Coordinates of C-alpha atoms and ligand atoms in Angstrom, one line a residue:
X1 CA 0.0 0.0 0.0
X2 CA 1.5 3.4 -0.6
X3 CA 1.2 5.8 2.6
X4 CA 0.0 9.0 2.3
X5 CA 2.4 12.2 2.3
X6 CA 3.3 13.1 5.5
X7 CA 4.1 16.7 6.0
X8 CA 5.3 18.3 9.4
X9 CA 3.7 22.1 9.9
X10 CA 6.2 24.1 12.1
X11 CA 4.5 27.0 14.5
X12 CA 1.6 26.7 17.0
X13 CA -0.8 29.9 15.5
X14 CA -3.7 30.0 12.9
X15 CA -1.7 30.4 10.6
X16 CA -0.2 26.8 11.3
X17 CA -3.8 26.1 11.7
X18 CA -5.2 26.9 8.5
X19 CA -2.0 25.1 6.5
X20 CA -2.6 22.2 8.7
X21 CA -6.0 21.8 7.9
X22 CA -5.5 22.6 4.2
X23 CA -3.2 20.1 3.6
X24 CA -4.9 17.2 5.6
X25 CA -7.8 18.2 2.5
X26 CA -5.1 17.6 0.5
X27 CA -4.8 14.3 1.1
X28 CA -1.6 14.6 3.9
X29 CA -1.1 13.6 7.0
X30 CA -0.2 16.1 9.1
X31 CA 2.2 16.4 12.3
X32 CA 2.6 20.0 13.7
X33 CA 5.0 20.7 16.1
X34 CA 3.7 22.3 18.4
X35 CA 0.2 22.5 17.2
X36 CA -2.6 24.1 19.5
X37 CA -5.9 22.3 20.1
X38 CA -7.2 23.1 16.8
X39 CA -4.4 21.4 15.2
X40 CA -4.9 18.4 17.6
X41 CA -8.8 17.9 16.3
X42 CA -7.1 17.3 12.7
X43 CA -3.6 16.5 12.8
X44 CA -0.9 14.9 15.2
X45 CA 0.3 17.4 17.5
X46 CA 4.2 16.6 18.8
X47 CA 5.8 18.4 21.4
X48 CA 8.6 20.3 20.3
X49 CA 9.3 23.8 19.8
X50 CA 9.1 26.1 16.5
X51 CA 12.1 26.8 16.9
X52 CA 14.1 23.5 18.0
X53 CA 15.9 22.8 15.3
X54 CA 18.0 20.1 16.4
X55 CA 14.6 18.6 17.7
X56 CA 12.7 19.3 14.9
X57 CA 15.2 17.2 12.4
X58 CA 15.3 14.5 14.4
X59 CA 11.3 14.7 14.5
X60 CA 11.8 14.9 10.7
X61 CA 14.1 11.7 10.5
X62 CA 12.4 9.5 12.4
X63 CA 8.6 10.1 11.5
X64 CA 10.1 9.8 7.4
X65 CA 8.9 13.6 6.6
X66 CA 8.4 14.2 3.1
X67 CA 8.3 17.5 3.3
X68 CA 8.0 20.5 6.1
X69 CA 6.4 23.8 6.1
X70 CA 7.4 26.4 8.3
X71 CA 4.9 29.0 9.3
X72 CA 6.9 31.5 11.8
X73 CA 9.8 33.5 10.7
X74 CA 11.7 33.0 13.9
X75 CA 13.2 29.2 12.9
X76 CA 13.4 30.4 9.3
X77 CA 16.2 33.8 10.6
X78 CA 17.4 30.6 12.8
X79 CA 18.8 28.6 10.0
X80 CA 15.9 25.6 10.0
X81 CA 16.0 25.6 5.9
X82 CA 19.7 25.3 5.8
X83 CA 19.9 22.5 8.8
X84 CA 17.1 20.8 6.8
X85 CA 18.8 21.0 3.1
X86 CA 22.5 19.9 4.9
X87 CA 20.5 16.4 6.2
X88 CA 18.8 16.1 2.7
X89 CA 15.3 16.7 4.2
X90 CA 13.0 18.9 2.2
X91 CA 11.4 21.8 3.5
X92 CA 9.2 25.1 2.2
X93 CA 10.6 28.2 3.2
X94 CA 13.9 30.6 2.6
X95 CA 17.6 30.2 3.9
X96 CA 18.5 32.0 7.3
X97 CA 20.4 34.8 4.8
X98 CA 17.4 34.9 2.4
X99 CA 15.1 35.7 5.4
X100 CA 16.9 38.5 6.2
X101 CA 14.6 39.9 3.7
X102 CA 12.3 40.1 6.2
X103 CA 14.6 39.8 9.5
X104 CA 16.8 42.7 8.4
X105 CA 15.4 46.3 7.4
X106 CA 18.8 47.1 5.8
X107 CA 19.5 44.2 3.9
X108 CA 15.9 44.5 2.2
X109 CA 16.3 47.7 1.2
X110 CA 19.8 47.1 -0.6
X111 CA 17.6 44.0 -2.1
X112 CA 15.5 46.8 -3.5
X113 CA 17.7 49.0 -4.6
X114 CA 19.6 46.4 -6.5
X115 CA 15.8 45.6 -8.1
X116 CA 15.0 48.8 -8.5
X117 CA 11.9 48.2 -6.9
X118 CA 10.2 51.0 -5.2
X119 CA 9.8 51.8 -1.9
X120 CA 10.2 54.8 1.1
X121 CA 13.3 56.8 1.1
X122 CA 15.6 56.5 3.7
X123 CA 18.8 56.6 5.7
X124 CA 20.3 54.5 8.0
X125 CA 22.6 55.2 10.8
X126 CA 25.4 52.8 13.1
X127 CA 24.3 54.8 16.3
X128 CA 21.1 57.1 18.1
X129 CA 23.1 60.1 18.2
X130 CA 24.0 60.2 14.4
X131 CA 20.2 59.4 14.0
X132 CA 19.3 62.4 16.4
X133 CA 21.6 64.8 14.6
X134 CA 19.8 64.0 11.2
X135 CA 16.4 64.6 12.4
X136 CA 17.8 67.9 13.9
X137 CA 19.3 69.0 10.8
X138 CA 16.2 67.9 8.3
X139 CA 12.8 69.9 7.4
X140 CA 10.5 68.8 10.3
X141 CA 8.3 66.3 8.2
X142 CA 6.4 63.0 9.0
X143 CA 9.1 60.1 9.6
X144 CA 9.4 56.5 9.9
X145 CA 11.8 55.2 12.6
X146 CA 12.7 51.7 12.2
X147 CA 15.0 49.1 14.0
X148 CA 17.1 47.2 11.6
X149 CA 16.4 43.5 13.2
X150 CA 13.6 41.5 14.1
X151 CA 11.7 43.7 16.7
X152 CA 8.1 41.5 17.3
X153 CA 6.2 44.3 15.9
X154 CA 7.6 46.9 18.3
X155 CA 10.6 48.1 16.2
X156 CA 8.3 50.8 14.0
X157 CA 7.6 54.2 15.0
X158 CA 5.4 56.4 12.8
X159 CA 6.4 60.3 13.3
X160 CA 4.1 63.0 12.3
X161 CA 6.9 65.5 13.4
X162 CA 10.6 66.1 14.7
X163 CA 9.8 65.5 18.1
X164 CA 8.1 62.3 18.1
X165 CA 10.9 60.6 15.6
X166 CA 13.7 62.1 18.2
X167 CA 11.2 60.2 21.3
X168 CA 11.2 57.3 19.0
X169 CA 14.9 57.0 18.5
X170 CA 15.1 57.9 22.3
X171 CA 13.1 54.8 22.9
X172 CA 15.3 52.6 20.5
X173 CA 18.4 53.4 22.3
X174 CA 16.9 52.7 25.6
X175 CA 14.9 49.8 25.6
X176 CA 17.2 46.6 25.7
X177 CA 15.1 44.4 23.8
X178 CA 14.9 47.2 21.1
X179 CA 18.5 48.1 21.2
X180 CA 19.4 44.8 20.7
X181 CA 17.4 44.9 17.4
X182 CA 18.4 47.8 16.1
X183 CA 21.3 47.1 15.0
X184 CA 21.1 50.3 13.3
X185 CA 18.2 52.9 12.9
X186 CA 16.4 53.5 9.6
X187 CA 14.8 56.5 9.1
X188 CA 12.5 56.5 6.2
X189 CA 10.2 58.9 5.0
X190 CA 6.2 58.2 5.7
X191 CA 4.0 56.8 3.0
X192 CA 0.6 57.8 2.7
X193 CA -2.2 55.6 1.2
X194 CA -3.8 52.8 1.4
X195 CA -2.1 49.4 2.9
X196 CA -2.5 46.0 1.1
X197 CA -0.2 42.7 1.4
X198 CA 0.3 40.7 -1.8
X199 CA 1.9 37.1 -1.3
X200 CA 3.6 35.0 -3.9
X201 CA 5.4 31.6 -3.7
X202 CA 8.7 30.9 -5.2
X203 CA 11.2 28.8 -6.0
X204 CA 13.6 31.3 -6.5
X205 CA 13.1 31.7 -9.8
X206 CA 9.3 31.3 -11.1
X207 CA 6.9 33.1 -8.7
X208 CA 2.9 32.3 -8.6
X209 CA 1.3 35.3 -7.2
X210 CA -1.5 34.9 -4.9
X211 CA -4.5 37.2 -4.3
X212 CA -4.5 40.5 -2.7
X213 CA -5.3 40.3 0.7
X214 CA -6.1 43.6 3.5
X215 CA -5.0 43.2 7.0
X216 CA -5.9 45.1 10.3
X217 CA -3.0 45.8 12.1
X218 CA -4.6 48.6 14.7
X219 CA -6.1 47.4 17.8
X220 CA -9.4 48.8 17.8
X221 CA -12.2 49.5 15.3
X222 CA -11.4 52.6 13.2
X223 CA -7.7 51.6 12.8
X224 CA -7.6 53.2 16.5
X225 CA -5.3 52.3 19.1
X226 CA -2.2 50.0 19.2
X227 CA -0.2 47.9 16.1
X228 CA -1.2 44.3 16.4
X229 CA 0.2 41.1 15.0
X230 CA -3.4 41.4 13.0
X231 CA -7.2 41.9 14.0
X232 CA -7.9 39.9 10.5
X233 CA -7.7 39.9 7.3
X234 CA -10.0 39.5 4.3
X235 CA -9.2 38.2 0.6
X236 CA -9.4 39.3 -2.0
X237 CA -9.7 43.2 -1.5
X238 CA -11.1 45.0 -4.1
X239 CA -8.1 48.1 -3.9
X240 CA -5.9 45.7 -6.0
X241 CA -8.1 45.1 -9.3
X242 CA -6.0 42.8 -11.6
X243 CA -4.0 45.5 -13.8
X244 CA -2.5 46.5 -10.7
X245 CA -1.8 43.1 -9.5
X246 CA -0.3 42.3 -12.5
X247 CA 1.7 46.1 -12.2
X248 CA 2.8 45.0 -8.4
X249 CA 3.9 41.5 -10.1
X250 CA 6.4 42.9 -12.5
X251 CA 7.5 45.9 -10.7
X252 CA 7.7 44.5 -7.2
X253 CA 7.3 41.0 -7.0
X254 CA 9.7 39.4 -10.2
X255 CA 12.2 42.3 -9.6
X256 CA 12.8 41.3 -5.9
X257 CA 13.3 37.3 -6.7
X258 CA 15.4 38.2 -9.3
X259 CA 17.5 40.5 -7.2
X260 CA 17.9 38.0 -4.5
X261 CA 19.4 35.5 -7.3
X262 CA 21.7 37.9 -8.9
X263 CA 22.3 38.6 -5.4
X264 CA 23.3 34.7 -5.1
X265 CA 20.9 34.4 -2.1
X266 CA 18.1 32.3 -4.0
X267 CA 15.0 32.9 -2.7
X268 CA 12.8 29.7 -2.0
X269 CA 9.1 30.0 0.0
X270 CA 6.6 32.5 0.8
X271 CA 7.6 36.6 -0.5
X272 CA 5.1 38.3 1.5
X273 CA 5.1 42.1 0.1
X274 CA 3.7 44.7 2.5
X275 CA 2.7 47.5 0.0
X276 CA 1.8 51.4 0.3
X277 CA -0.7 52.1 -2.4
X278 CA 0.4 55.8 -3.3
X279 CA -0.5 58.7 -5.7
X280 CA 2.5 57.5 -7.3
X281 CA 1.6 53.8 -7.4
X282 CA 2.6 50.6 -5.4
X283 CA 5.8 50.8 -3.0
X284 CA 7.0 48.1 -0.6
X285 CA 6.6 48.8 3.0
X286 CA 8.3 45.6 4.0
X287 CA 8.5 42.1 3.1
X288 CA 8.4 38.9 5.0
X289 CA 9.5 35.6 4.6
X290 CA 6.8 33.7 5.4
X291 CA 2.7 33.5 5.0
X292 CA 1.0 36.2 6.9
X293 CA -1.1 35.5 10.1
X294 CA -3.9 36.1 9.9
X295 CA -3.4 36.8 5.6
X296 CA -3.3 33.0 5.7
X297 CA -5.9 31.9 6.9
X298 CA -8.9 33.5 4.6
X299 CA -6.0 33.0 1.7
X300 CA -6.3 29.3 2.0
X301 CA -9.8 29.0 2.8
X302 CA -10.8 30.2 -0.8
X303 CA -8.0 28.2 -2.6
X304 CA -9.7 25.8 -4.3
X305 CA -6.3 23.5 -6.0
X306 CA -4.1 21.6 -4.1
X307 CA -1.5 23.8 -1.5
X308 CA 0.5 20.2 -1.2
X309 CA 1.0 20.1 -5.3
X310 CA 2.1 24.1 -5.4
X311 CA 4.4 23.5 -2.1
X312 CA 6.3 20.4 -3.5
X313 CA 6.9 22.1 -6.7
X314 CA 7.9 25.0 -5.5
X315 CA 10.6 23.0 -3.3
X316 CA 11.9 21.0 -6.1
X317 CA 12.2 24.0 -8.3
X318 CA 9.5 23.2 -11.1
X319 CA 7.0 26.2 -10.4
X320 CA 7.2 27.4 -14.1
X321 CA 5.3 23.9 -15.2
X322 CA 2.9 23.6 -12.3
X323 CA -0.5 24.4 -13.0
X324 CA -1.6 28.3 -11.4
X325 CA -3.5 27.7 -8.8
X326 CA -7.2 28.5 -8.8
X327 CA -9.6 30.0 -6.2
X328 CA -13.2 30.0 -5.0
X329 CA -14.9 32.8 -6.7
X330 CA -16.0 34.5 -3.6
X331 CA -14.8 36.5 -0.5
X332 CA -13.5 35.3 2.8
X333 CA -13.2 37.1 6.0
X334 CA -10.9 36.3 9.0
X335 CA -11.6 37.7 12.5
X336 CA -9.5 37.7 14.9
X337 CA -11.5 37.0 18.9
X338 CA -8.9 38.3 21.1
X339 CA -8.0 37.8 25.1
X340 CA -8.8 40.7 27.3
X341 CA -5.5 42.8 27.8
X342 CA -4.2 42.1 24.2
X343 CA -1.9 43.4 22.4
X344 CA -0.3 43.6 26.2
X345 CA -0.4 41.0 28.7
X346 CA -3.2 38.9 29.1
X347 CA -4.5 35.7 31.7
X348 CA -5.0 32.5 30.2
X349 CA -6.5 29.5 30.8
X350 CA -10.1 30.5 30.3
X351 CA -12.4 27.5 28.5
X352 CA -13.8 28.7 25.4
X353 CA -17.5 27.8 24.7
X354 CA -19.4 27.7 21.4
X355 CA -16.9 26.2 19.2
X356 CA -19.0 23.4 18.0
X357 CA -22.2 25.5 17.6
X358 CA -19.5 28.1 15.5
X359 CA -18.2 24.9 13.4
X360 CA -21.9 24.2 12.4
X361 CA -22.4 26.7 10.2
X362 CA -21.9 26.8 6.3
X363 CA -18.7 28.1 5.0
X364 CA -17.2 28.8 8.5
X365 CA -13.8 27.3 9.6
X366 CA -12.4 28.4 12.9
X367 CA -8.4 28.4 13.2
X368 CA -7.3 28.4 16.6
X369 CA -4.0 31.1 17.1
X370 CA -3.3 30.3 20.9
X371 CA -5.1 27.4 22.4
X372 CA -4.5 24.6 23.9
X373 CA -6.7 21.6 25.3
X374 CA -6.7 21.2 28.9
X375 CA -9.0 18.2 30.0
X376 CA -10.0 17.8 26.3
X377 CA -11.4 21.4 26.6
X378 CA -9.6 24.2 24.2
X379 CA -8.6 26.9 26.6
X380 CA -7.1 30.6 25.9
X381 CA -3.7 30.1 25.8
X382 CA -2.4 34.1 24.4
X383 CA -3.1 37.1 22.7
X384 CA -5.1 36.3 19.7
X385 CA -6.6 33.0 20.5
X386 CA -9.0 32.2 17.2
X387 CA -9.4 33.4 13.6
X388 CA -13.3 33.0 13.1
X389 CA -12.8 32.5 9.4
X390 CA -15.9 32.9 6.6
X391 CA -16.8 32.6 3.1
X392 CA -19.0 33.6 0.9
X393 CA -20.3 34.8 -2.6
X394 CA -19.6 38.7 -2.1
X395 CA -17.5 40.2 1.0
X396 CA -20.4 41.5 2.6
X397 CA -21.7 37.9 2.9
X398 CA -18.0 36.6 4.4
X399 CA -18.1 39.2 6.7
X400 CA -21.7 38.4 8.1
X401 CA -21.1 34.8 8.1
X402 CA -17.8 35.3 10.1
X403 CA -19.3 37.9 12.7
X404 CA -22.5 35.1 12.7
X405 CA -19.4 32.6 14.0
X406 CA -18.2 35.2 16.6
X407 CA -21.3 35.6 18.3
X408 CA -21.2 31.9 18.9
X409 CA -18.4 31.8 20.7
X410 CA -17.3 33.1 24.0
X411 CA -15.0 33.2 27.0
X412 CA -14.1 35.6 29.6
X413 CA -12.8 38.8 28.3
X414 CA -13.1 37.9 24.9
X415 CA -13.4 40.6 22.2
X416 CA -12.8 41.3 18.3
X417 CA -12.7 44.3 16.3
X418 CA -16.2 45.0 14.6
X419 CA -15.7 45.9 11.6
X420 CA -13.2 43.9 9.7
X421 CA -13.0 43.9 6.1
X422 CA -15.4 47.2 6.0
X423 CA -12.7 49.0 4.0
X424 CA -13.2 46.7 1.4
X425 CA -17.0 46.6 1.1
X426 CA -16.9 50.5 1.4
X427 CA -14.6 50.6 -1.5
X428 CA -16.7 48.0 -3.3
X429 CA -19.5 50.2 -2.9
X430 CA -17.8 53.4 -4.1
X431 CA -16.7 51.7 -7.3
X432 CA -20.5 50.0 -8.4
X433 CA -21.4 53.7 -7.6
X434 CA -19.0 55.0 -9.9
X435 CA -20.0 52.5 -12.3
X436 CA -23.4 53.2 -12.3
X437 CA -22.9 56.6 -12.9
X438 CA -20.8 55.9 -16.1
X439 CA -23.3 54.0 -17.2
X440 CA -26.0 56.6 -17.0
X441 CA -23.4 59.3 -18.6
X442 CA -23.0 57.1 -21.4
X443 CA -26.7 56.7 -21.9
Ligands
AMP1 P1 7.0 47.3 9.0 O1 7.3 46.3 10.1 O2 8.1 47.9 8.3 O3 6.0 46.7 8.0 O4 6.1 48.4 9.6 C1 4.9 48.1 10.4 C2 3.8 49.1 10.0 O5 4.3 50.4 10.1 C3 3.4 48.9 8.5 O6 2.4 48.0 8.4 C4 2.9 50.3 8.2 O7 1.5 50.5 8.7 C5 3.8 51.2 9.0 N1 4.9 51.7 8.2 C6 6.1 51.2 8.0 N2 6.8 51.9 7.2 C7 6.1 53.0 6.8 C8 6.3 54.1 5.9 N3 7.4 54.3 5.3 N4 5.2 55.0 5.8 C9 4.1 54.8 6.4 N5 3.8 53.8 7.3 C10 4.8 52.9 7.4
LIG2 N1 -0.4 40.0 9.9 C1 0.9 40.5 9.7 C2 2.0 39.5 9.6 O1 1.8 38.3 9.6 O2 3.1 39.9 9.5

């Protein structure tokens, strides 16, 4: 009898979630290491850490892996593709000096300047005061300050003036866990427009680009209140019609690969382009290395084709001959149900109810982000403990269907933002409008 693949998901989030779940309807069987209680419900769940590499090989070895995804970027800046590829093990994601694309500031923007792809203007500077004596020198105008390394979220400061950039560097140099990532401080100069993340796969040298997704990164409804990981995330949004796709694709997307191997730092896995949408068109806010959380998770609930298929070809280099992949022709909408506290420190433990009366409904998948089963029960085990996920024939039904899920489901302290994807059926609105008008112009 031939076994079915077997495919080990590294991360513990819904993002790991959702690619668990999609390849198990791919015919895989799944191990994720760690897994949450969601995962458990559908895959094997094994005890190690995302980022144990040593463990996670061995895991690999003996359980005869075919092939490994890694969802968080931390394993990936650790080296896991490279101690994978030295044991002959195959695995879906970039090098540890290819994800410096997203782990380094600086060595992303010398990626795009050798691609001559655009994005913000900026400086960067080897110490605060050099940084300091810029800002005091320059036209007071809106600023970006940025840590150069891997920062959990916490490394960006948007400045609407002098004094805020020079509190922001202040902060960098004084907060250890900062300092330590800014290696050196970027100072950039502040996009305006609207924000939209477009995702491709590659194997370095073909790229298969996936449809334009809009994430929530601000706390509260409105965009209010602190940066996030993600309040959710809805696909695909209507600001990124399919000329522009196509503009982001050659300008953005095939110039970066293409730097990265001329570059001789082959990029292999998930290009994850964080985009300004300006007056003067598309520019890269930041990429990452990885699928976005929670991007991923309405991303894969509307792919139709096999994820398995596009992953192993992308690992064994044959992108350019596998079939594109194709997508339901609807919407789907991802909300985040958050703990009480979040984004700053939160109690755990509390049982969540209504997951099986959520699970009922049509075109509703719930990916757990931080849970974990405590006497069979899933508890709140984080931040952002479940991406109520929807889909439906327009964006207006997603969102409905997905906000029909949240009011299922409940534990203490528990809240979401409210109005996730809006921006999308707003815009979709404005442009049937605009439409309709043509339309009576013309007759
Ligand atoms: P990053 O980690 O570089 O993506 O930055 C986090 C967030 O900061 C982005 O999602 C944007 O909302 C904002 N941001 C970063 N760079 C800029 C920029 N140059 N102009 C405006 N907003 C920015
Ligand atoms: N949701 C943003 C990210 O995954 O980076």
């Amino acid at each position: 009898m031939i076994r079915s693949r077997r495919v080990l998901v590294v991360g513990n989030g819904g993002r790991e979630h959702a690619l668990a779940w999609k390849l198990v309807q791919d015919g895989a069987e799944v191990l994720v290491a760690p897994g949450n209680a969601g995962t458990a419900c559908i895959a094997e769940n094994v005890p190690v850490a995302a980022t144990d590499i040593p463990a996670l090989l061995e895991l690999a070895r003996t359980r005869e892996v075919d092939l490994t995804v890694v969802g968080p970027e931390a394993p990936l800046v650790a080296g896991i593709v490279d101690a994978f590829a030295a044991a002959g093990l195959r695995i879906f994601g970039p090098t540890q000096r290819a994800a410096q694309i997203e782990g380094s500031k600086s060595f992303c923007k010398q990626i795009l300047h050798r691609g001559d792809v655009p994005t913000a203007m900026f400086r960067e500077f080897r110490s605060a005061a050099r940084a300091r004596e810029y800002l005091e020198a320059r036209e007071d105008m809106p600023v970006v300050v940025k840590a150069d390394g891997l920062a959990a979220g916490k490394g960006v400061f948007v400045c609407g003036d002098r004094a805020t950039a020079l509190a922001a560097v202040q902060s960098l140099a004084e907060d250890p866990a900062l300092a330590a990532a800014a290696g050196s401080i970027l100072v950039e100069e502040r996009l305006d427009g609207v924000e939209v993340s477009v995702l491709a796969i590659t194997d370095g040298r073909t790229i298969v680009t996936l449809p334009p997704l809009q994430d929530h990164k601000a706390a509260y409804d409105g965009d209010e209140g602190p940066n996030t990981g993600g309040m959710g995330a809805y696909c695909p949004t209507p600001f990124v019609d399919a000329e522009l796709l196509a503009e982001i694709e050659a300008k953005i997307l095939v110039p970066t690969v293409h730097a990265m191997r001329r570059a001789k730092v082959p990029f292999q896995g998930v290009l994850y382009a964080g985009l300004m949408l300006t007056s003067q068109g598309p520019k890269v806010l930041e990429f990452n290395a990885r699928f976005g959380d929670p991007e991923c998770e309405p991303l894969l609930l509307r792919m139709e084709s096999s994820l398995l298929e596009l992953l192993d070809a992308a690992v064994d280099r044959r992108l350019e001959s596998c079939p594109a992949p194709t997508w339901y022709d609807g919407a789907a909408v991802s909300v985040v149900m958050a703990s009480e506290g979040y984004p700053g420190p939160v109690t755990k433990g509390q049982p969540i109810r209504g997951l099986d009366a959520a699970a009922t409904l049509p075109d509703v998948q719930v990916f757990h982000a931080a849970t974990r089963l405590t006497d069979g029960r899933s508890v709140a085990d984080g931040g952002r403990v479940l991406a109520v996920t929807a889909r439906g024939t327009s964006l207006a039904r997603a969102k409905l269907q997905a906000y029909t899920a949240v009011k299922e489901i409940r534990w203490a302290g528990a809240w979401c933002r409210k109005d996730i994807a809006d921006k999308g059926i707003d815009r979709e609105r404005e442009m049937l409008a605009a439409e309709a008008t043509t339309a009576e112009t013309i007759s």
